[in-house]
Coordinates of C-alpha atoms in Angstrom, one line a residue:
X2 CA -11.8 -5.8 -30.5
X3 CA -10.7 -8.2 -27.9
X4 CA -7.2 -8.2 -29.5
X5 CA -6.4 -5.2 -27.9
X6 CA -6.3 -7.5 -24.7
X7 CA -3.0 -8.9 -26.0
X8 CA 0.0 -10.4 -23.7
X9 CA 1.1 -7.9 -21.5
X10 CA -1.7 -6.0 -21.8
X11 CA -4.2 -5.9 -18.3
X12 CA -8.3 -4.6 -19.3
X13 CA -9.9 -2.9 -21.9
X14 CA -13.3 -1.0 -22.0
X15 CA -16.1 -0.4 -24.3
X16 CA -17.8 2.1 -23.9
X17 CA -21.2 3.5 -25.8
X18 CA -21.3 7.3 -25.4
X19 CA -25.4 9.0 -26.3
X20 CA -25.6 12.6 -27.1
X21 CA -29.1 13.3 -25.9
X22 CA -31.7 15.3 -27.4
X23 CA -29.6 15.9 -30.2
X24 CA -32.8 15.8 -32.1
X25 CA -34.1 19.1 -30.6
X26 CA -30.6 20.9 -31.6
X27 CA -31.2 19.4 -35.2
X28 CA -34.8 20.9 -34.7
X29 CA -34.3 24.0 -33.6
X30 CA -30.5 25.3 -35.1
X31 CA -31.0 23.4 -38.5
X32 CA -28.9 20.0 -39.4
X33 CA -25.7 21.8 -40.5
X34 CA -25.4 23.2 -37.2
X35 CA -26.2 19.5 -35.8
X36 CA -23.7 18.2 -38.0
X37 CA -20.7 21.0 -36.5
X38 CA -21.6 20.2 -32.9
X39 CA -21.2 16.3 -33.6
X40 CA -18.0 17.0 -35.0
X41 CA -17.1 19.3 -32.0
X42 CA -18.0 16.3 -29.4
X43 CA -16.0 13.4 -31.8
X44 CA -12.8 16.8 -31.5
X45 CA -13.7 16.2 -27.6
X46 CA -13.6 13.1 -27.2
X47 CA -11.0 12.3 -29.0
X48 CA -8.8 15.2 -26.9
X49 CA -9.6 13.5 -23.9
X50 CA -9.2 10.1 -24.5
X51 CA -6.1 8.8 -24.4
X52 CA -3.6 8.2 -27.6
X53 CA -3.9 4.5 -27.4
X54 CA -7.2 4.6 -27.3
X55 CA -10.2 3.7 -30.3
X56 CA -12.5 6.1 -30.9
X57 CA -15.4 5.6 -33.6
X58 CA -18.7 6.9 -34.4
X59 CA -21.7 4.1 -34.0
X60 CA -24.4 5.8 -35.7
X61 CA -26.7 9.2 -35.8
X62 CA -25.9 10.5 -32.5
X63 CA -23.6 7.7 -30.5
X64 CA -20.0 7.3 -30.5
X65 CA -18.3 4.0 -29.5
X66 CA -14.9 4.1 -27.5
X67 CA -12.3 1.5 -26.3
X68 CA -10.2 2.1 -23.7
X69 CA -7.0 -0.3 -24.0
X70 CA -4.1 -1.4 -21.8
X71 CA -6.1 0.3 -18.3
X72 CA -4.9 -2.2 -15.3
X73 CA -8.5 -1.9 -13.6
X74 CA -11.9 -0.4 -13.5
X75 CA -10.7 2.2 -10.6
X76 CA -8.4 3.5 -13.5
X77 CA -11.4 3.3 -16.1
X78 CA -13.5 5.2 -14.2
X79 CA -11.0 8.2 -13.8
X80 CA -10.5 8.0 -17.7
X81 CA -14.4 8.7 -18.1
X82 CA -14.7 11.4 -15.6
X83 CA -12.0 13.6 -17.6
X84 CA -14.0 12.5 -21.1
X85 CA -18.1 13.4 -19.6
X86 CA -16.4 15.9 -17.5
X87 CA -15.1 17.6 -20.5
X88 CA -18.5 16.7 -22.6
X89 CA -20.5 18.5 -19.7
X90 CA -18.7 21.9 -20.7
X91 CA -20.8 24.0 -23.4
X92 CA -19.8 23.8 -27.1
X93 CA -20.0 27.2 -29.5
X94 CA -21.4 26.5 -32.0
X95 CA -22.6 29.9 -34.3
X96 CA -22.1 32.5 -31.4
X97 CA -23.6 30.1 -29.1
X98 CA -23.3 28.2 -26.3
X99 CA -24.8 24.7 -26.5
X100 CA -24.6 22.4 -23.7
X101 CA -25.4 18.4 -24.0
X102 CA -26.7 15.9 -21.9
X103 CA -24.2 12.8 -22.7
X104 CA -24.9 9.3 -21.3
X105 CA -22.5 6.4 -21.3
X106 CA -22.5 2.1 -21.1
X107 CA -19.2 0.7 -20.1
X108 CA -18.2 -3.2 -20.5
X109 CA -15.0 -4.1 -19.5
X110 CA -12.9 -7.3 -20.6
X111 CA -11.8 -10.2 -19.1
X112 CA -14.6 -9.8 -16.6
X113 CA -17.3 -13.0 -15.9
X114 CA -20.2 -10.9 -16.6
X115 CA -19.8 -8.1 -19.5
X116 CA -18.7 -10.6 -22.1
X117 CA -15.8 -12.2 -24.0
X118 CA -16.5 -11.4 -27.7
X119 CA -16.9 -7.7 -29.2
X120 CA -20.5 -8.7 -30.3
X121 CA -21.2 -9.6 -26.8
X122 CA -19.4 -6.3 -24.9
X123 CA -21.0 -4.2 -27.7
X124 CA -24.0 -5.2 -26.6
X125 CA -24.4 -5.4 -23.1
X126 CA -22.7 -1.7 -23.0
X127 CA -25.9 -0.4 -25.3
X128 CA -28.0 -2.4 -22.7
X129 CA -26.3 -0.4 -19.6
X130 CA -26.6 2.4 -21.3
X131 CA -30.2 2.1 -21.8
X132 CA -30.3 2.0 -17.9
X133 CA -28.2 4.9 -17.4
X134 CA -30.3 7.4 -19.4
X135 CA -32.9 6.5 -17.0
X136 CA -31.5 7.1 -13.9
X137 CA -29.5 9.9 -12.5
X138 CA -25.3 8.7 -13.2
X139 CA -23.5 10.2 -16.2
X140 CA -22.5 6.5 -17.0
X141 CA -23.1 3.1 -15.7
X142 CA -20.8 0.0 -16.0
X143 CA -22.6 -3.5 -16.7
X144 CA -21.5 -4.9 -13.6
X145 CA -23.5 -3.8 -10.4
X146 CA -21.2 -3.6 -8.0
X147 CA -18.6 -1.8 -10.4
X148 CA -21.2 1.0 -10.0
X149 CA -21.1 0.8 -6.4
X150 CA -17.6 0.6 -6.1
X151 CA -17.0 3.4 -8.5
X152 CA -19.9 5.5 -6.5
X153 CA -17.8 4.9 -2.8
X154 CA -14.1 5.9 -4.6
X155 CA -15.8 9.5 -6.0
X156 CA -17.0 10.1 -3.0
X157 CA -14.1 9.4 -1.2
X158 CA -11.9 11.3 -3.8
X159 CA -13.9 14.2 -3.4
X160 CA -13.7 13.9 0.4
X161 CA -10.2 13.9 0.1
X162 CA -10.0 16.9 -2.0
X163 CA -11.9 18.7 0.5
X164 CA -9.7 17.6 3.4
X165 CA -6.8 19.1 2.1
X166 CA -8.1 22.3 1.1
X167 CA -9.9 22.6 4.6
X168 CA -7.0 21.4 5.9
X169 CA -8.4 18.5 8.1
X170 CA -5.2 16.6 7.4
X171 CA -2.9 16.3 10.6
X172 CA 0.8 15.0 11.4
X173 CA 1.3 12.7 14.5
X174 CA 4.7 11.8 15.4
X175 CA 6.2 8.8 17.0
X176 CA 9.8 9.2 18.6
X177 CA 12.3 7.1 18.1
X178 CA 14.6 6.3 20.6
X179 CA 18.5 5.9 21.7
X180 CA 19.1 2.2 22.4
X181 CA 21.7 2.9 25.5
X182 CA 19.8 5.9 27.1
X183 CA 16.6 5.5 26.2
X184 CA 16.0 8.9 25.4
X185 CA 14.6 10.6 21.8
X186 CA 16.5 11.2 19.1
X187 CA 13.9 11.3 16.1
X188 CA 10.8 11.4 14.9
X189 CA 8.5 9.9 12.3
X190 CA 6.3 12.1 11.1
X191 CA 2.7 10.0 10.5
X192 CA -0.3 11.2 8.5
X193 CA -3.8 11.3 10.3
X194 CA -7.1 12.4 8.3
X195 CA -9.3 14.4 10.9
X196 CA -12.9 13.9 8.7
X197 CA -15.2 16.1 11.1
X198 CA -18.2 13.3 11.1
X199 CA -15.5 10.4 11.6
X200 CA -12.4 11.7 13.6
X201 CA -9.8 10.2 13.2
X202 CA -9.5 7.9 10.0
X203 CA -6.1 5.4 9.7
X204 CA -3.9 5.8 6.6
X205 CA -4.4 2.4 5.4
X206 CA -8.6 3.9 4.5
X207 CA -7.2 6.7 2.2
X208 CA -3.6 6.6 1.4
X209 CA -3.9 4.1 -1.8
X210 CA -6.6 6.2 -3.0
X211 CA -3.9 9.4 -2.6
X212 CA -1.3 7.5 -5.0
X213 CA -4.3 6.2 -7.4
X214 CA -5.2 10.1 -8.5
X215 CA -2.0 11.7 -7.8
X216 CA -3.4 13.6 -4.8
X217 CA -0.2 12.0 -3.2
X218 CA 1.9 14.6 -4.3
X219 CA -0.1 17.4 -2.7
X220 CA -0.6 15.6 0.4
X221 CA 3.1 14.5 0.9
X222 CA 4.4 18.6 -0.1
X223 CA 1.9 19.6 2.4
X224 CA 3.6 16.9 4.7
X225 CA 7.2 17.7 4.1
X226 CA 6.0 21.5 4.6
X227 CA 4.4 20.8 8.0
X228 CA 6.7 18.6 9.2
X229 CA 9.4 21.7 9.0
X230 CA 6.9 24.2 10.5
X231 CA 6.7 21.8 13.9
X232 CA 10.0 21.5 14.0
X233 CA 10.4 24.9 13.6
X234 CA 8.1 25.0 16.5
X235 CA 9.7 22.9 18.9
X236 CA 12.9 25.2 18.3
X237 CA 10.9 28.4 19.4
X238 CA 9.7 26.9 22.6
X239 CA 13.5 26.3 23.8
X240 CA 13.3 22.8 23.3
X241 CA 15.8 20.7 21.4
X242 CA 14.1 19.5 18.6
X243 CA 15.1 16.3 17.0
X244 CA 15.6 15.4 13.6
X245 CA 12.0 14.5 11.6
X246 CA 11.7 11.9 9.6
X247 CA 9.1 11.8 6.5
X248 CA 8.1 8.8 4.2
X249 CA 8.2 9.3 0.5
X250 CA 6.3 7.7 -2.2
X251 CA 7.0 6.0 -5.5
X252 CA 5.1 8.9 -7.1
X253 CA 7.1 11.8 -5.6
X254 CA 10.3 9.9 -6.1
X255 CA 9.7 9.8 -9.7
X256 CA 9.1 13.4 -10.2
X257 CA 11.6 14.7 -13.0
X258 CA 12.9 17.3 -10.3
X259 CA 12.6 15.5 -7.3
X260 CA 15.1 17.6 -4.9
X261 CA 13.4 20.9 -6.6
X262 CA 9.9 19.3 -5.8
X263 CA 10.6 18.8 -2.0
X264 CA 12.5 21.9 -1.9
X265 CA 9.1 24.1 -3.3
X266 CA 6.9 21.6 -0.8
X267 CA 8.8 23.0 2.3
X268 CA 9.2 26.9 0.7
X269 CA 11.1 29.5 3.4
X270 CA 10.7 26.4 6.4
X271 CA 13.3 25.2 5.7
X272 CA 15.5 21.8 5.5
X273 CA 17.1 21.5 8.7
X274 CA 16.5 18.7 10.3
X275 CA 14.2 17.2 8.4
X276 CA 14.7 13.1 6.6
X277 CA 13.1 11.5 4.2
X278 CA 12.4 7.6 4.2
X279 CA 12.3 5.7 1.4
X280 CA 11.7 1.7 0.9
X281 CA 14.3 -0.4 -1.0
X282 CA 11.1 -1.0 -3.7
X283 CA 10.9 2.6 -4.5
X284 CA 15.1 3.2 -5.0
X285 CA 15.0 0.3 -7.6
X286 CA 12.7 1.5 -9.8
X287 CA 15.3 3.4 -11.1
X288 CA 18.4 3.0 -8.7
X289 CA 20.8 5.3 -11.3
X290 CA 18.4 8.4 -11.3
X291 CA 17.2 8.5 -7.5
X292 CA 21.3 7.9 -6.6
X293 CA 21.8 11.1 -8.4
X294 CA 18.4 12.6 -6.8
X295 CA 19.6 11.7 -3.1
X296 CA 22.4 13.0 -3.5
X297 CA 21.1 16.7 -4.0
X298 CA 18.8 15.8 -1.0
X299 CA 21.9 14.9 1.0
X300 CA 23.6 18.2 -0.4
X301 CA 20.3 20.4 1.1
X302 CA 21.1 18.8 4.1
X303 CA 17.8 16.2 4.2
X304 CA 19.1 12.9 5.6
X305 CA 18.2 9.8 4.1
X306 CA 16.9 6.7 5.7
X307 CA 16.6 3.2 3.6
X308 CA 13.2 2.0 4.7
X309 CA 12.0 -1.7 5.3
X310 CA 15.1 -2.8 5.0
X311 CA 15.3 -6.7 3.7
X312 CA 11.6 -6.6 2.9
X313 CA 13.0 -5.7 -0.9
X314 CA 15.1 -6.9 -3.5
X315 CA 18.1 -4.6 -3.3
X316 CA 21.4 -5.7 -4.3
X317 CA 24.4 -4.7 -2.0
X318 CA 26.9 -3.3 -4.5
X319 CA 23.8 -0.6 -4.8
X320 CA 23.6 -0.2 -1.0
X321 CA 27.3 1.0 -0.6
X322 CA 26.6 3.1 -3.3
X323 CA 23.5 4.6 -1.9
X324 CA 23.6 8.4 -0.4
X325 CA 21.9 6.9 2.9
X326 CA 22.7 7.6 6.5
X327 CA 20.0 5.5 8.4
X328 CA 19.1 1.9 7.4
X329 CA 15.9 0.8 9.2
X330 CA 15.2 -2.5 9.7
X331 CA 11.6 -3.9 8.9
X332 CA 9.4 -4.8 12.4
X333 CA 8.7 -8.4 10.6
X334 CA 11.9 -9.3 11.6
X335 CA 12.0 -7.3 14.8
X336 CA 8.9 -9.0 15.7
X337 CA 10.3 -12.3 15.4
X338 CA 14.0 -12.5 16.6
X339 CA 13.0 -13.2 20.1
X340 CA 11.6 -16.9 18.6
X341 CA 13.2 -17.4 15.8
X342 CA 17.5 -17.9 15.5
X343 CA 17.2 -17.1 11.8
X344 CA 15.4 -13.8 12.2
X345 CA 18.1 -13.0 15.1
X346 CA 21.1 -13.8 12.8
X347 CA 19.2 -11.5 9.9
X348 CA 19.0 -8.6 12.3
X349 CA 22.3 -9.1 13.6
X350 CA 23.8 -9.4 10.3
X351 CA 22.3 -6.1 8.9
X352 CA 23.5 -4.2 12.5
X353 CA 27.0 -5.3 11.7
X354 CA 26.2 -4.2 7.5
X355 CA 24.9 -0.7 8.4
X356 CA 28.2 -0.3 11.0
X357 CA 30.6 -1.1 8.4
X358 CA 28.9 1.5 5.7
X359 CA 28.5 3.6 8.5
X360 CA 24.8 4.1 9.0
X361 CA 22.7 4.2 12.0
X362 CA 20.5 1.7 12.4
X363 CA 17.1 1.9 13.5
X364 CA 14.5 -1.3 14.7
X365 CA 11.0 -0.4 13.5
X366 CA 8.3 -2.0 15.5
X367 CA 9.4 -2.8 19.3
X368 CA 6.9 -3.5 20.9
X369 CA 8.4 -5.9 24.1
X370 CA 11.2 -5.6 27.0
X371 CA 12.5 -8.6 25.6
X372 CA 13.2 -7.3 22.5
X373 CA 14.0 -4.3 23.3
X374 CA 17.0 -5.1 25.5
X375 CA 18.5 -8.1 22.4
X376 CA 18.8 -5.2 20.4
X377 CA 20.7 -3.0 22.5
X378 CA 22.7 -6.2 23.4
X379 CA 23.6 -6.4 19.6
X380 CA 24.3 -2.7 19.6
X381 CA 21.5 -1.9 17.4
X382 CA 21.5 1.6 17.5
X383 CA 18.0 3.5 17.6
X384 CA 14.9 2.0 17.8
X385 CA 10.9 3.0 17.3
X386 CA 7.6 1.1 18.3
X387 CA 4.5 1.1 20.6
X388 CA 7.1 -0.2 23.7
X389 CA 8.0 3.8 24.1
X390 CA 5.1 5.4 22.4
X391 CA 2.2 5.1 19.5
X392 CA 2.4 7.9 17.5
X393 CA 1.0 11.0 19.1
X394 CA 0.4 14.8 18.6
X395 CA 2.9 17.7 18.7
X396 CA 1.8 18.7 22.3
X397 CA 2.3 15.2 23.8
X398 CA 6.3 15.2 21.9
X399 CA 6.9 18.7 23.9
X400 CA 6.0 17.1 27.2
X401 CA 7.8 14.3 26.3
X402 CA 10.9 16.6 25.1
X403 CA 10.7 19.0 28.5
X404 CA 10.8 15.3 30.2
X405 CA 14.8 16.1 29.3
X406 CA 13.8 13.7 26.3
X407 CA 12.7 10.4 28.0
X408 CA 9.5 8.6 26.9
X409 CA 7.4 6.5 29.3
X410 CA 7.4 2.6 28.4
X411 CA 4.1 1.6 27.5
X412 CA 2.9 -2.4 27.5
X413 CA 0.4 -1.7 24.5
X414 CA 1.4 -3.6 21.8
X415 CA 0.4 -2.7 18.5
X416 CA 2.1 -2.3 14.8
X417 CA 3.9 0.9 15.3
X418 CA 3.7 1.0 11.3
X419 CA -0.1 1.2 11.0
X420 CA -0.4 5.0 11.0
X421 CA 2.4 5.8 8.5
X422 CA 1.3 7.3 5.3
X423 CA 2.8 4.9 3.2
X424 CA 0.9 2.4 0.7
X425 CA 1.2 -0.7 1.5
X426 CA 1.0 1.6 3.1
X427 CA 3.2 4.4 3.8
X428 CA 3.0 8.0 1.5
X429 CA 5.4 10.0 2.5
X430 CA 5.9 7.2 5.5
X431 CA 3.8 8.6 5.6
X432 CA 2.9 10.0 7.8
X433 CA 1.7 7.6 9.8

């Protein structure tokens, strides 16, 4: 069993599924009809397990299951909530409707607690199992605080679900600035989760969880969508709205359509004015496809900013090649070019790259005077940070838009990049 934890491979579960009182079905519909609905649970299972994965009956009314190749016990536990979700539907069986109570021990390998031999992981998931019939939870891994960690993520996955249906999801929007005028020219669009018992909750609390079930791609097309609508907004007020700038995510990057998926996301708003950001990590995942991808963005008339720039691993023959009009550069090395000659010559040196493939280029995180006037020395062209504003809500942009476009200087230093959607952690940059 533990074979299937080969090179290359990350976890595998075991996991010991009960069909409860099956007994009283055998009882009381005869054992033929006992027999049927064991076969219609194994045809359930085995539809919502994966392909990879083992499925095996262990005796009378248990089944045995290993999961293979799963890269932790976050993933695991989504795996079993499609099986017991699916074995908490009725079955029919002869006209009628039969529902079980199914219980479940999980041991997962390598671990220090659950066991390293298939005797041993066998075991110990019939002993949690023996614990989970007794208490209230469908299933229960071996190790405690799998449980409780598994508990917290539901919770919060279901919370999440919630948000965006009641739509307690907001965008706040930071401006970004003209280096020799010091007035706005952009905006970064920033997720904020308004949870009515918490307020305000930062990106960095929920965003991962968005990308680890997919919710991501919901959340970002309700992004993209909104983002238009305020901009949209600022143009009916008489103000002139500038361009809005949206992270996206590995996940919505690597959807087979991806110029058809943001183009459904925004619907009748519309694409003008709108960017999308997108870090060097995400275009090399597959740097032919997402060339050909940006390049219908760039034909809807979505600009294209290269995120994080020098934080990846990009080579420069792709960055010529790249359908890009903005290259930002990462606030590590903003952060640092005041102190540090070698962080000065990088900056420098990517200003003078972006010019010559004639991009603008924008500083991410300025946060001091003194930074702020080496870049505009250097001819750095935009730049963004908590030294002209933290992002804030739609309302506070138009004042600062009616203020003919000039945003107060502020001394609060903070990382300008903590409210953007993105993993890591930016979503659709998420929206910070």
């Amino acid at each position: 069993m533990t074979d299937a934890a080969r090179p290359g491979a990350t976890k595998l579960a075991v996991v010991v599924v009960d069909v409860r009182g099956f007994h009283v079905v055998n009882d009381n519909l005869g054992r033929h009809t006992g027999d049927t609905l064991l076969r219609l649970v194994a045809q359930r299972l085995r539809a919502n397990a994966r392909a990879s994965d083992t499925l095996g009956r262990i005796g009378g009314d248990q089944f045995g299951l290993i999961l293979t190749d799963v890269a932790n016990e976050t993933q695991i536990g989504h795996i079993l909530e499609k099986i017991f979700g699916a074995l908490a539907e009725p079955f029919p069986v002869n006209g009628e409707q039969v529902r079980l109570s199914v219980k479940g021990g999980v041991t997962v390998f390598p671990t220090a607690t659950d066991g390293a031999s298939a005797d041993a992981l066998l075991t110990n998931a019939e002993a949690v199992l023996k614990k989970a019939k007794a208490s209230p939870e469908t299933y229960l891994f071996y190790a405690p605080h799998i449980n409780a960690a598994n508990a917290n993520r539901l919770a919060l996955e279901n919370k999440l679900r919630r948000a965006l249906d009641e739509r307690q999801f907001v965008l706040h929007y930071q401006p970004k600035v003209e280096s020799q005028t010091g007035r706005i020219v952009g905006l970064e669009g920033l997720l904020r989760w308004n949870e009515p018992e918490q307020g305000l909750i930062p990106p960095y609390r929920f965003i991962p969880l968005l990308e680890e079930t997919g919710m991501i791609l919901d959340v970002g097309g309700w992004v993209l969508r909104q983002a238009m609508t305020d901009f949209q907004k600022l143009q009916a007020s008489g103000l002139p709205p500038p361009r809005i700038a949206v992270n996206v995510s590995a996940m919505q990057m690597r959807q087979k359509d991806f110029p058809g998926y943001v183009a459904a996301a925004i619907g009748d708003a519309g694409t003008s004015g709108l960017d999308i950001e997108i870090t060097e990590s995400v275009l090399m995942d597959d740097i032919e496809r997402h060339i050909r991808a940006l390049r219908q963005i760039g034909n809807m008339g979505i600009g294209v900013a290269l995120d994080d720039f020098g934080t990846g691993y990009s080579s420069l023959s792709y960055i010529a090649r790249l359908p890009a009009n903005t290259l930002k550069i990462d606030q590590s090395f903003v952060a640092d070019m005041t102190t540090s000659s070698e962080k000065l010559a990088i900056v420098s040196a990517v200003i003078s790259l972006g010019h010559a493939l004639d991009m603008t280029i924008v500083a991410e995180g300025v946060e001091t005077e003194e930074q702020s006037k080496l870049l505009k020395l250097i001819k750095c062209d935009e730049m963004q940070g908590y030294l002209f504003s933290k992002p804030v809500p739609l309302d506070q942009i138009e004042v600062m838009l009616a203020n003919q476009g000039a945003v107060p200087r502020t001394s609060e230093s903070s990382d300008s990049r903590g409210t953007s959607m993105r993993r890591g952690h930016r979503l659709v940059r998420p929206l910070s």
